[in-house]
């Protein structure tokens, strides 16, 4: 299994950022990991989404989205 596999198993159903081996990146909801393929639900535009498949070999790393930092309002 790739080095990111165990981390990604824990992230199913969560928003993630995916570094691809070709230098590009994608983000979306990690739907599933099976049969050497990762399925990510990606936002396209307006109210359209697409479930895209990425083979393990195309993925360099998968990381969770960080929490949002919302500073206190300044008056």
PDB file of N, CA, C and O in Angstrom:
ATOM      1  N   UNK A   1       0.832  -1.189   0.000  1.00  0.00           N
ATOM      2  CA  UNK A   1       0.000   0.000   0.000  1.00  0.00           C
ATOM      3  C   UNK A   1       0.881   1.260   0.000  1.00  0.00           C
ATOM      4  O   UNK A   1       1.955   1.257   0.575  1.00  0.00           O
ATOM      5  N   UNK A   2       0.370   2.331  -0.604  1.00  0.00           N
ATOM      6  CA  UNK A   2       1.138   3.591  -0.605  1.00  0.00           C
ATOM      7  C   UNK A   2       1.257   4.164   0.816  1.00  0.00           C
ATOM      8  O   UNK A   2       0.447   3.850   1.684  1.00  0.00           O
ATOM      9  N   UNK A   3       2.244   5.022   1.049  1.00  0.00           N
ATOM     10  CA  UNK A   3       2.468   5.563   2.391  1.00  0.00           C
ATOM     11  C   UNK A   3       1.281   6.360   2.951  1.00  0.00           C
ATOM     12  O   UNK A   3       1.095   6.427   4.155  1.00  0.00           O
ATOM     13  N   UNK A   4       0.487   6.960   2.117  1.00  0.00           N
ATOM     14  CA  UNK A   4      -0.643   7.777   2.562  1.00  0.00           C
ATOM     15  C   UNK A   4      -1.893   6.947   2.848  1.00  0.00           C
ATOM     16  O   UNK A   4      -2.879   7.476   3.380  1.00  0.00           O
ATOM     17  N   UNK A   5      -1.885   5.662   2.552  1.00  0.00           N
ATOM     18  CA  UNK A   5      -3.086   4.823   2.619  1.00  0.00           C
ATOM     19  C   UNK A   5      -3.728   4.785   4.007  1.00  0.00           C
ATOM     20  O   UNK A   5      -4.933   5.025   4.140  1.00  0.00           O
ATOM     21  N   UNK A   6      -2.968   4.494   5.048  1.00  0.00           N
ATOM     22  CA  UNK A   6      -3.529   4.392   6.401  1.00  0.00           C
ATOM     23  C   UNK A   6      -4.148   5.716   6.854  1.00  0.00           C
ATOM     24  O   UNK A   6      -5.202   5.732   7.483  1.00  0.00           O
ATOM     25  N   UNK A   7      -3.489   6.815   6.523  1.00  0.00           N
ATOM     26  CA  UNK A   7      -4.019   8.131   6.873  1.00  0.00           C
ATOM     27  C   UNK A   7      -5.339   8.371   6.147  1.00  0.00           C
ATOM     28  O   UNK A   7      -6.312   8.837   6.746  1.00  0.00           O
ATOM     29  N   UNK A   8      -5.392   8.017   4.870  1.00  0.00           N
ATOM     30  CA  UNK A   8      -6.580   8.257   4.063  1.00  0.00           C
ATOM     31  C   UNK A   8      -7.770   7.415   4.507  1.00  0.00           C
ATOM     32  O   UNK A   8      -8.908   7.884   4.467  1.00  0.00           O
ATOM     33  N   UNK A   9      -7.525   6.202   4.962  1.00  0.00           N
ATOM     34  CA  UNK A   9      -8.613   5.349   5.451  1.00  0.00           C
ATOM     35  C   UNK A   9      -9.371   6.065   6.574  1.00  0.00           C
ATOM     36  O   UNK A   9     -10.597   6.031   6.636  1.00  0.00           O
ATOM     37  N   UNK A  10      -8.638   6.746   7.440  1.00  0.00           N
ATOM     38  CA  UNK A  10      -9.239   7.471   8.564  1.00  0.00           C
ATOM     39  C   UNK A  10     -10.013   8.711   8.104  1.00  0.00           C
ATOM     40  O   UNK A  10     -10.828   9.241   8.851  1.00  0.00           O
ATOM     41  N   UNK A  11      -9.740   9.188   6.894  1.00  0.00           N
ATOM     42  CA  UNK A  11     -10.322  10.443   6.409  1.00  0.00           C
ATOM     43  C   UNK A  11     -11.558  10.250   5.527  1.00  0.00           C
ATOM     44  O   UNK A  11     -12.106  11.239   5.029  1.00  0.00           O
ATOM     45  N   UNK A  12     -12.005   9.027   5.337  1.00  0.00           N
ATOM     46  CA  UNK A  12     -13.183   8.804   4.493  1.00  0.00           C
ATOM     47  C   UNK A  12     -14.374   9.595   5.035  1.00  0.00           C
ATOM     48  O   UNK A  12     -14.614   9.628   6.235  1.00  0.00           O
ATOM     49  N   UNK A  13     -15.088  10.259   4.124  1.00  0.00           N
ATOM     50  CA  UNK A  13     -16.225  11.084   4.502  1.00  0.00           C
ATOM     51  C   UNK A  13     -15.850  12.496   4.914  1.00  0.00           C
ATOM     52  O   UNK A  13     -16.710  13.295   5.263  1.00  0.00           O
ATOM     53  N   UNK A  14     -14.559  12.838   4.850  1.00  0.00           N
ATOM     54  CA  UNK A  14     -14.060  14.148   5.283  1.00  0.00           C
ATOM     55  C   UNK A  14     -13.567  14.948   4.072  1.00  0.00           C
ATOM     56  O   UNK A  14     -13.176  14.374   3.058  1.00  0.00           O
ATOM     57  N   UNK A  15     -13.514  16.285   4.194  1.00  0.00           N
ATOM     58  CA  UNK A  15     -12.906  17.090   3.133  1.00  0.00           C
ATOM     59  C   UNK A  15     -11.386  16.922   3.157  1.00  0.00           C
ATOM     60  O   UNK A  15     -10.774  16.941   4.222  1.00  0.00           O
ATOM     61  N   UNK A  16     -10.811  16.716   1.980  1.00  0.00           N
ATOM     62  CA  UNK A  16      -9.369  16.486   1.872  1.00  0.00           C
ATOM     63  C   UNK A  16      -8.775  17.260   0.701  1.00  0.00           C
ATOM     64  O   UNK A  16      -9.481  17.663  -0.224  1.00  0.00           O
ATOM     65  N   UNK A  17      -7.474  17.438   0.765  1.00  0.00           N
ATOM     66  CA  UNK A  17      -6.688  17.928  -0.346  1.00  0.00           C
ATOM     67  C   UNK A  17      -5.836  16.773  -0.839  1.00  0.00           C
ATOM     68  O   UNK A  17      -5.279  16.025  -0.033  1.00  0.00           O
ATOM     69  N   UNK A  18      -5.754  16.610  -2.147  1.00  0.00           N
ATOM     70  CA  UNK A  18      -5.018  15.494  -2.738  1.00  0.00           C
ATOM     71  C   UNK A  18      -3.902  16.042  -3.612  1.00  0.00           C
ATOM     72  O   UNK A  18      -4.151  16.818  -4.542  1.00  0.00           O
ATOM     73  N   UNK A  19      -2.664  15.664  -3.301  1.00  0.00           N
ATOM     74  CA  UNK A  19      -1.517  16.011  -4.143  1.00  0.00           C
ATOM     75  C   UNK A  19      -1.348  14.894  -5.157  1.00  0.00           C
ATOM     76  O   UNK A  19      -1.194  13.733  -4.784  1.00  0.00           O
ATOM     77  N   UNK A  20      -1.385  15.260  -6.426  1.00  0.00           N
ATOM     78  CA  UNK A  20      -1.226  14.267  -7.478  1.00  0.00           C
ATOM     79  C   UNK A  20       0.237  14.167  -7.904  1.00  0.00           C
ATOM     80  O   UNK A  20       1.007  15.129  -7.764  1.00  0.00           O
ATOM     81  N   UNK A  21       0.607  13.023  -8.426  1.00  0.00           N
ATOM     82  CA  UNK A  21       1.987  12.771  -8.842  1.00  0.00           C
ATOM     83  C   UNK A  21       2.424  13.695  -9.977  1.00  0.00           C
ATOM     84  O   UNK A  21       3.614  13.952 -10.141  1.00  0.00           O
ATOM     85  N   UNK A  22       1.475  14.236 -10.748  1.00  0.00           N
ATOM     86  CA  UNK A  22       1.821  15.110 -11.874  1.00  0.00           C
ATOM     87  C   UNK A  22       2.017  16.568 -11.448  1.00  0.00           C
ATOM     88  O   UNK A  22       2.199  17.444 -12.276  1.00  0.00           O
ATOM     89  N   UNK A  23       1.944  16.841 -10.123  1.00  0.00           N
ATOM     90  CA  UNK A  23       2.160  18.187  -9.616  1.00  0.00           C
ATOM     91  C   UNK A  23       0.883  18.975  -9.400  1.00  0.00           C
ATOM     92  O   UNK A  23       0.923  20.059  -8.825  1.00  0.00           O
ATOM     93  N   UNK A  24      -0.234  18.476  -9.864  1.00  0.00           N
ATOM     94  CA  UNK A  24      -1.502  19.152  -9.649  1.00  0.00           C
ATOM     95  C   UNK A  24      -2.096  18.749  -8.306  1.00  0.00           C
ATOM     96  O   UNK A  24      -1.608  17.824  -7.659  1.00  0.00           O
ATOM     97  N   UNK A  25      -3.150  19.426  -7.928  1.00  0.00           N
ATOM     98  CA  UNK A  25      -3.852  19.089  -6.701  1.00  0.00           C
ATOM     99  C   UNK A  25      -5.342  19.206  -6.906  1.00  0.00           C
ATOM    100  O   UNK A  25      -5.804  19.969  -7.753  1.00  0.00           O
ATOM    101  N   UNK A  26      -6.095  18.443  -6.152  1.00  0.00           N
ATOM    102  CA  UNK A  26      -7.548  18.518  -6.180  1.00  0.00           C
ATOM    103  C   UNK A  26      -8.030  18.504  -4.733  1.00  0.00           C
ATOM    104  O   UNK A  26      -7.313  18.089  -3.826  1.00  0.00           O
ATOM    105  N   UNK A  27      -9.259  18.960  -4.542  1.00  0.00           N
ATOM    106  CA  UNK A  27      -9.842  18.911  -3.206  1.00  0.00           C
ATOM    107  C   UNK A  27     -11.298  18.512  -3.317  1.00  0.00           C
ATOM    108  O   UNK A  27     -11.936  18.693  -4.352  1.00  0.00           O
ATOM    109  N   UNK A  28     -11.787  17.940  -2.241  1.00  0.00           N
ATOM    110  CA  UNK A  28     -13.175  17.521  -2.206  1.00  0.00           C
ATOM    111  C   UNK A  28     -13.409  16.573  -1.047  1.00  0.00           C
ATOM    112  O   UNK A  28     -12.588  16.463  -0.135  1.00  0.00           O
ATOM    113  N   UNK A  29     -14.519  15.876  -1.111  1.00  0.00           N
ATOM    114  CA  UNK A  29     -14.899  14.925  -0.075  1.00  0.00           C
ATOM    115  C   UNK A  29     -14.370  13.549  -0.446  1.00  0.00           C
ATOM    116  O   UNK A  29     -14.604  13.068  -1.555  1.00  0.00           O
ATOM    117  N   UNK A  30     -13.634  12.929   0.451  1.00  0.00           N
ATOM    118  CA  UNK A  30     -13.081  11.593   0.201  1.00  0.00           C
ATOM    119  C   UNK A  30     -14.198  10.572   0.396  1.00  0.00           C
ATOM    120  O   UNK A  30     -14.608  10.291   1.508  1.00  0.00           O
ATOM    121  N   UNK A  31     -14.713  10.045  -0.700  1.00  0.00           N
ATOM    122  CA  UNK A  31     -15.865   9.136  -0.650  1.00  0.00           C
ATOM    123  C   UNK A  31     -15.468   7.706  -0.336  1.00  0.00           C
ATOM    124  O   UNK A  31     -16.086   7.077   0.516  1.00  0.00           O
ATOM    125  N   UNK A  32     -14.465   7.179  -1.044  1.00  0.00           N
ATOM    126  CA  UNK A  32     -14.091   5.786  -0.799  1.00  0.00           C
ATOM    127  C   UNK A  32     -12.687   5.490  -1.298  1.00  0.00           C
ATOM    128  O   UNK A  32     -12.138   6.213  -2.122  1.00  0.00           O
ATOM    129  N   UNK A  33     -12.146   4.401  -0.760  1.00  0.00           N
ATOM    130  CA  UNK A  33     -10.843   3.886  -1.161  1.00  0.00           C
ATOM    131  C   UNK A  33     -11.007   2.385  -1.320  1.00  0.00           C
ATOM    132  O   UNK A  33     -11.287   1.684  -0.347  1.00  0.00           O
ATOM    133  N   UNK A  34     -10.886   1.902  -2.556  1.00  0.00           N
ATOM    134  CA  UNK A  34     -10.999   0.454  -2.776  1.00  0.00           C
ATOM    135  C   UNK A  34     -10.464   0.075  -4.145  1.00  0.00           C
ATOM    136  O   UNK A  34     -10.458   0.892  -5.067  1.00  0.00           O
ATOM    137  N   UNK A  35     -10.007  -1.157  -4.247  1.00  0.00           N
ATOM    138  CA  UNK A  35      -9.519  -1.720  -5.516  1.00  0.00           C
ATOM    139  C   UNK A  35      -8.494  -0.831  -6.215  1.00  0.00           C
ATOM    140  O   UNK A  35      -8.524  -0.670  -7.427  1.00  0.00           O
ATOM    141  N   UNK A  36      -7.603  -0.217  -5.443  1.00  0.00           N
ATOM    142  CA  UNK A  36      -6.547   0.603  -6.031  1.00  0.00           C
ATOM    143  C   UNK A  36      -7.019   1.942  -6.556  1.00  0.00           C
ATOM    144  O   UNK A  36      -6.313   2.598  -7.321  1.00  0.00           O
ATOM    145  N   UNK A  37      -8.219   2.376  -6.133  1.00  0.00           N
ATOM    146  CA  UNK A  37      -8.792   3.627  -6.612  1.00  0.00           C
ATOM    147  C   UNK A  37      -9.332   4.451  -5.450  1.00  0.00           C
ATOM    148  O   UNK A  37      -9.918   3.917  -4.517  1.00  0.00           O
ATOM    149  N   UNK A  38      -9.140   5.759  -5.538  1.00  0.00           N
ATOM    150  CA  UNK A  38      -9.699   6.703  -4.575  1.00  0.00           C
ATOM    151  C   UNK A  38     -10.781   7.497  -5.303  1.00  0.00           C
ATOM    152  O   UNK A  38     -10.568   7.968  -6.420  1.00  0.00           O
ATOM    153  N   UNK A  39     -11.935   7.633  -4.669  1.00  0.00           N
ATOM    154  CA  UNK A  39     -13.026   8.416  -5.261  1.00  0.00           C
ATOM    155  C   UNK A  39     -13.216   9.677  -4.433  1.00  0.00           C
ATOM    156  O   UNK A  39     -13.424   9.620  -3.223  1.00  0.00           O
ATOM    157  N   UNK A  40     -13.132  10.822  -5.130  1.00  0.00           N
ATOM    158  CA  UNK A  40     -13.275  12.136  -4.513  1.00  0.00           C
ATOM    159  C   UNK A  40     -14.481  12.832  -5.127  1.00  0.00           C
ATOM    160  O   UNK A  40     -14.610  12.901  -6.353  1.00  0.00           O
ATOM    161  N   UNK A  41     -15.373  13.345  -4.287  1.00  0.00           N
ATOM    162  CA  UNK A  41     -16.504  14.148  -4.759  1.00  0.00           C
ATOM    163  C   UNK A  41     -16.002  15.578  -4.854  1.00  0.00           C
ATOM    164  O   UNK A  41     -15.691  16.213  -3.836  1.00  0.00           O
ATOM    165  N   UNK A  42     -15.911  16.109  -6.085  1.00  0.00           N
ATOM    166  CA  UNK A  42     -15.359  17.437  -6.317  1.00  0.00           C
ATOM    167  C   UNK A  42     -16.451  18.411  -6.729  1.00  0.00           C
ATOM    168  O   UNK A  42     -17.401  18.035  -7.408  1.00  0.00           O
ATOM    169  N   UNK A  43     -16.292  19.659  -6.337  1.00  0.00           N
ATOM    170  CA  UNK A  43     -17.193  20.729  -6.745  1.00  0.00           C
ATOM    171  C   UNK A  43     -16.791  21.180  -8.137  1.00  0.00           C
ATOM    172  O   UNK A  43     -15.608  21.423  -8.407  1.00  0.00           O
ATOM    173  N   UNK A  44     -17.760  21.314  -9.051  1.00  0.00           N
ATOM    174  CA  UNK A  44     -17.487  21.815 -10.392  1.00  0.00           C
ATOM    175  C   UNK A  44     -17.825  23.300 -10.478  1.00  0.00           C
ATOM    176  O   UNK A  44     -16.944  24.134 -10.544  1.00  0.00           O
ATOM    177  N   UNK A  45     -19.097  23.630 -10.458  1.00  0.00           N
ATOM    178  CA  UNK A  45     -19.546  25.016 -10.437  1.00  0.00           C
ATOM    179  C   UNK A  45     -21.038  25.036 -10.158  1.00  0.00           C
ATOM    180  O   UNK A  45     -21.717  24.028 -10.302  1.00  0.00           O
ATOM    181  N   UNK A  46     -21.525  26.228  -9.755  1.00  0.00           N
ATOM    182  CA  UNK A  46     -22.920  26.417  -9.359  1.00  0.00           C
ATOM    183  C   UNK A  46     -23.335  25.318  -8.393  1.00  0.00           C
ATOM    184  O   UNK A  46     -22.789  25.237  -7.309  1.00  0.00           O
ATOM    185  N   UNK A  47     -24.255  24.444  -8.763  1.00  0.00           N
ATOM    186  CA  UNK A  47     -24.676  23.368  -7.859  1.00  0.00           C
ATOM    187  C   UNK A  47     -24.309  21.999  -8.416  1.00  0.00           C
ATOM    188  O   UNK A  47     -24.989  21.015  -8.175  1.00  0.00           O
ATOM    189  N   UNK A  48     -23.192  21.941  -9.154  1.00  0.00           N
ATOM    190  CA  UNK A  48     -22.781  20.683  -9.770  1.00  0.00           C
ATOM    191  C   UNK A  48     -21.529  20.109  -9.108  1.00  0.00           C
ATOM    192  O   UNK A  48     -20.570  20.831  -8.845  1.00  0.00           O
ATOM    193  N   UNK A  49     -21.586  18.813  -8.874  1.00  0.00           N
ATOM    194  CA  UNK A  49     -20.478  18.081  -8.275  1.00  0.00           C
ATOM    195  C   UNK A  49     -20.203  16.854  -9.139  1.00  0.00           C
ATOM    196  O   UNK A  49     -21.074  16.397  -9.874  1.00  0.00           O
ATOM    197  N   UNK A  50     -18.997  16.315  -9.044  1.00  0.00           N
ATOM    198  CA  UNK A  50     -18.647  15.115  -9.803  1.00  0.00           C
ATOM    199  C   UNK A  50     -17.812  14.194  -8.926  1.00  0.00           C
ATOM    200  O   UNK A  50     -16.919  14.647  -8.215  1.00  0.00           O
ATOM    201  N   UNK A  51     -18.117  12.913  -8.978  1.00  0.00           N
ATOM    202  CA  UNK A  51     -17.302  11.905  -8.292  1.00  0.00           C
ATOM    203  C   UNK A  51     -16.215  11.485  -9.270  1.00  0.00           C
ATOM    204  O   UNK A  51     -16.514  10.929 -10.328  1.00  0.00           O
ATOM    205  N   UNK A  52     -14.976  11.773  -8.941  1.00  0.00           N
ATOM    206  CA  UNK A  52     -13.854  11.447  -9.825  1.00  0.00           C
ATOM    207  C   UNK A  52     -13.000  10.359  -9.197  1.00  0.00           C
ATOM    208  O   UNK A  52     -12.788  10.348  -7.988  1.00  0.00           O
ATOM    209  N   UNK A  53     -12.502   9.478 -10.047  1.00  0.00           N
ATOM    210  CA  UNK A  53     -11.670   8.363  -9.595  1.00  0.00           C
ATOM    211  C   UNK A  53     -10.206   8.647  -9.896  1.00  0.00           C
ATOM    212  O   UNK A  53      -9.883   9.115 -10.987  1.00  0.00           O
ATOM    213  N   UNK A  54      -9.352   8.337  -8.940  1.00  0.00           N
ATOM    214  CA  UNK A  54      -7.907   8.486  -9.107  1.00  0.00           C
ATOM    215  C   UNK A  54      -7.238   7.181  -8.712  1.00  0.00           C
ATOM    216  O   UNK A  54      -7.441   6.691  -7.595  1.00  0.00           O
ATOM    217  N   UNK A  55      -6.427   6.596  -9.603  1.00  0.00           N
ATOM    218  CA  UNK A  55      -5.699   5.381  -9.229  1.00  0.00           C
ATOM    219  C   UNK A  55      -4.619   5.719  -8.195  1.00  0.00           C
ATOM    220  O   UNK A  55      -4.095   6.841  -8.161  1.00  0.00           O
ATOM    221  N   UNK A  56      -4.301   4.737  -7.352  1.00  0.00           N
ATOM    222  CA  UNK A  56      -3.285   4.937  -6.320  1.00  0.00           C
ATOM    223  C   UNK A  56      -1.998   5.520  -6.903  1.00  0.00           C
ATOM    224  O   UNK A  56      -1.379   6.391  -6.308  1.00  0.00           O
ATOM    225  N   UNK A  57      -1.585   5.049  -8.067  1.00  0.00           N
ATOM    226  CA  UNK A  57      -0.322   5.483  -8.672  1.00  0.00           C
ATOM    227  C   UNK A  57      -0.324   6.970  -9.019  1.00  0.00           C
ATOM    228  O   UNK A  57       0.744   7.575  -9.146  1.00  0.00           O
ATOM    229  N   UNK A  58      -1.504   7.580  -9.179  1.00  0.00           N
ATOM    230  CA  UNK A  58      -1.594   8.993  -9.541  1.00  0.00           C
ATOM    231  C   UNK A  58      -1.539   9.906  -8.317  1.00  0.00           C
ATOM    232  O   UNK A  58      -1.468  11.120  -8.458  1.00  0.00           O
ATOM    233  N   UNK A  59      -1.577   9.332  -7.107  1.00  0.00           N
ATOM    234  CA  UNK A  59      -1.660  10.122  -5.880  1.00  0.00           C
ATOM    235  C   UNK A  59      -0.330  10.132  -5.143  1.00  0.00           C
ATOM    236  O   UNK A  59       0.260   9.088  -4.895  1.00  0.00           O
ATOM    237  N   UNK A  60       0.109  11.330  -4.786  1.00  0.00           N
ATOM    238  CA  UNK A  60       1.338  11.487  -4.006  1.00  0.00           C
ATOM    239  C   UNK A  60       1.031  11.541  -2.515  1.00  0.00           C
ATOM    240  O   UNK A  60       1.755  10.979  -1.704  1.00  0.00           O
ATOM    241  N   UNK A  61      -0.061  12.254  -2.139  1.00  0.00           N
ATOM    242  CA  UNK A  61      -0.428  12.361  -0.732  1.00  0.00           C
ATOM    243  C   UNK A  61      -1.875  12.817  -0.604  1.00  0.00           C
ATOM    244  O   UNK A  61      -2.437  13.412  -1.526  1.00  0.00           O
ATOM    245  N   UNK A  62      -2.480  12.519   0.553  1.00  0.00           N
ATOM    246  CA  UNK A  62      -3.832  12.965   0.880  1.00  0.00           C
ATOM    247  C   UNK A  62      -3.782  13.556   2.284  1.00  0.00           C
ATOM    248  O   UNK A  62      -3.257  12.928   3.203  1.00  0.00           O
ATOM    249  N   UNK A  63      -4.321  14.782   2.414  1.00  0.00           N
ATOM    250  CA  UNK A  63      -4.280  15.479   3.696  1.00  0.00           C
ATOM    251  C   UNK A  63      -5.648  16.035   4.062  1.00  0.00           C
ATOM    252  O   UNK A  63      -6.399  16.471   3.196  1.00  0.00           O
ATOM    253  N   UNK A  64      -5.937  16.041   5.375  1.00  0.00           N
ATOM    254  CA  UNK A  64      -7.214  16.614   5.814  1.00  0.00           C
ATOM    255  C   UNK A  64      -7.192  18.134   5.688  1.00  0.00           C
ATOM    256  O   UNK A  64      -6.128  18.749   5.750  1.00  0.00           O
ATOM    257  N   UNK A  65      -8.367  18.722   5.519  1.00  0.00           N
ATOM    258  CA  UNK A  65      -8.456  20.175   5.562  1.00  0.00           C
ATOM    259  C   UNK A  65      -8.211  20.619   7.001  1.00  0.00           C
ATOM    260  O   UNK A  65      -8.699  19.981   7.938  1.00  0.00           O
ATOM    261  N   UNK A  66      -7.481  21.712   7.185  1.00  0.00           N
ATOM    262  CA  UNK A  66      -7.277  22.219   8.541  1.00  0.00           C
ATOM    263  C   UNK A  66      -8.553  22.895   9.034  1.00  0.00           C
ATOM    264  O   UNK A  66      -9.418  23.271   8.237  1.00  0.00           O
ATOM    265  N   UNK A  67      -8.669  23.039  10.328  1.00  0.00           N
ATOM    266  CA  UNK A  67      -9.801  23.763  10.891  1.00  0.00           C
ATOM    267  C   UNK A  67      -9.721  25.232  10.520  1.00  0.00           C
ATOM    268  O   UNK A  67      -8.674  25.745  10.134  1.00  0.00           O
ATOM    269  N   UNK A  68     -10.815  25.919  10.635  1.00  0.00           N
ATOM    270  CA  UNK A  68     -10.868  27.345  10.311  1.00  0.00           C
ATOM    271  C   UNK A  68     -10.478  28.157  11.535  1.00  0.00           C
ATOM    272  O   UNK A  68     -10.983  27.921  12.634  1.00  0.00           O
ATOM    273  N   UNK A  69      -9.609  29.113  11.335  1.00  0.00           N
ATOM    274  CA  UNK A  69      -9.272  30.053  12.402  1.00  0.00           C
ATOM    275  C   UNK A  69     -10.076  31.303  12.172  1.00  0.00           C
ATOM    276  O   UNK A  69      -9.955  31.947  11.134  1.00  0.00           O
ATOM    277  N   UNK A  70     -10.922  31.637  13.103  1.00  0.00           N
ATOM    278  CA  UNK A  70     -11.734  32.843  12.999  1.00  0.00           C
ATOM    279  C   UNK A  70     -11.345  33.754  14.153  1.00  0.00           C
ATOM    280  O   UNK A  70     -11.680  33.474  15.316  1.00  0.00           O
ATOM    281  N   UNK A  71     -10.606  34.815  13.851  1.00  0.00           N
ATOM    282  CA  UNK A  71     -10.182  35.713  14.926  1.00  0.00           C
ATOM    283  C   UNK A  71     -11.375  36.465  15.523  1.00  0.00           C
ATOM    284  O   UNK A  71     -12.395  36.642  14.863  1.00  0.00           O
ATOM    285  N   UNK A  72     -11.217  36.896  16.745  1.00  0.00           N
ATOM    286  CA  UNK A  72     -12.262  37.702  17.387  1.00  0.00           C
ATOM    287  C   UNK A  72     -12.432  39.007  16.627  1.00  0.00           C
ATOM    288  O   UNK A  72     -11.463  39.549  16.094  1.00  0.00           O
ATOM    289  N   UNK A  73     -13.661  39.497  16.589  1.00  0.00           N
ATOM    290  CA  UNK A  73     -13.853  40.788  15.895  1.00  0.00           C
ATOM    291  C   UNK A  73     -13.095  41.904  16.607  1.00  0.00           C
ATOM    292  O   UNK A  73     -12.986  41.917  17.831  1.00  0.00           O
ATOM    293  N   UNK A  74     -12.545  42.791  15.825  1.00  0.00           N
ATOM    294  CA  UNK A  74     -11.831  43.935  16.363  1.00  0.00           C
ATOM    295  C   UNK A  74     -12.738  45.145  16.231  1.00  0.00           C
ATOM    296  O   UNK A  74     -13.211  45.472  15.161  1.00  0.00           O
ATOM    297  N   UNK A  75     -12.962  45.825  17.359  1.00  0.00           N
ATOM    298  CA  UNK A  75     -13.849  47.007  17.343  1.00  0.00           C
ATOM    299  C   UNK A  75     -13.050  48.261  17.486  1.00  0.00           C
ATOM    300  O   UNK A  75     -12.065  48.371  18.093  1.00  0.00           O
TER     301      UNK A  75
END
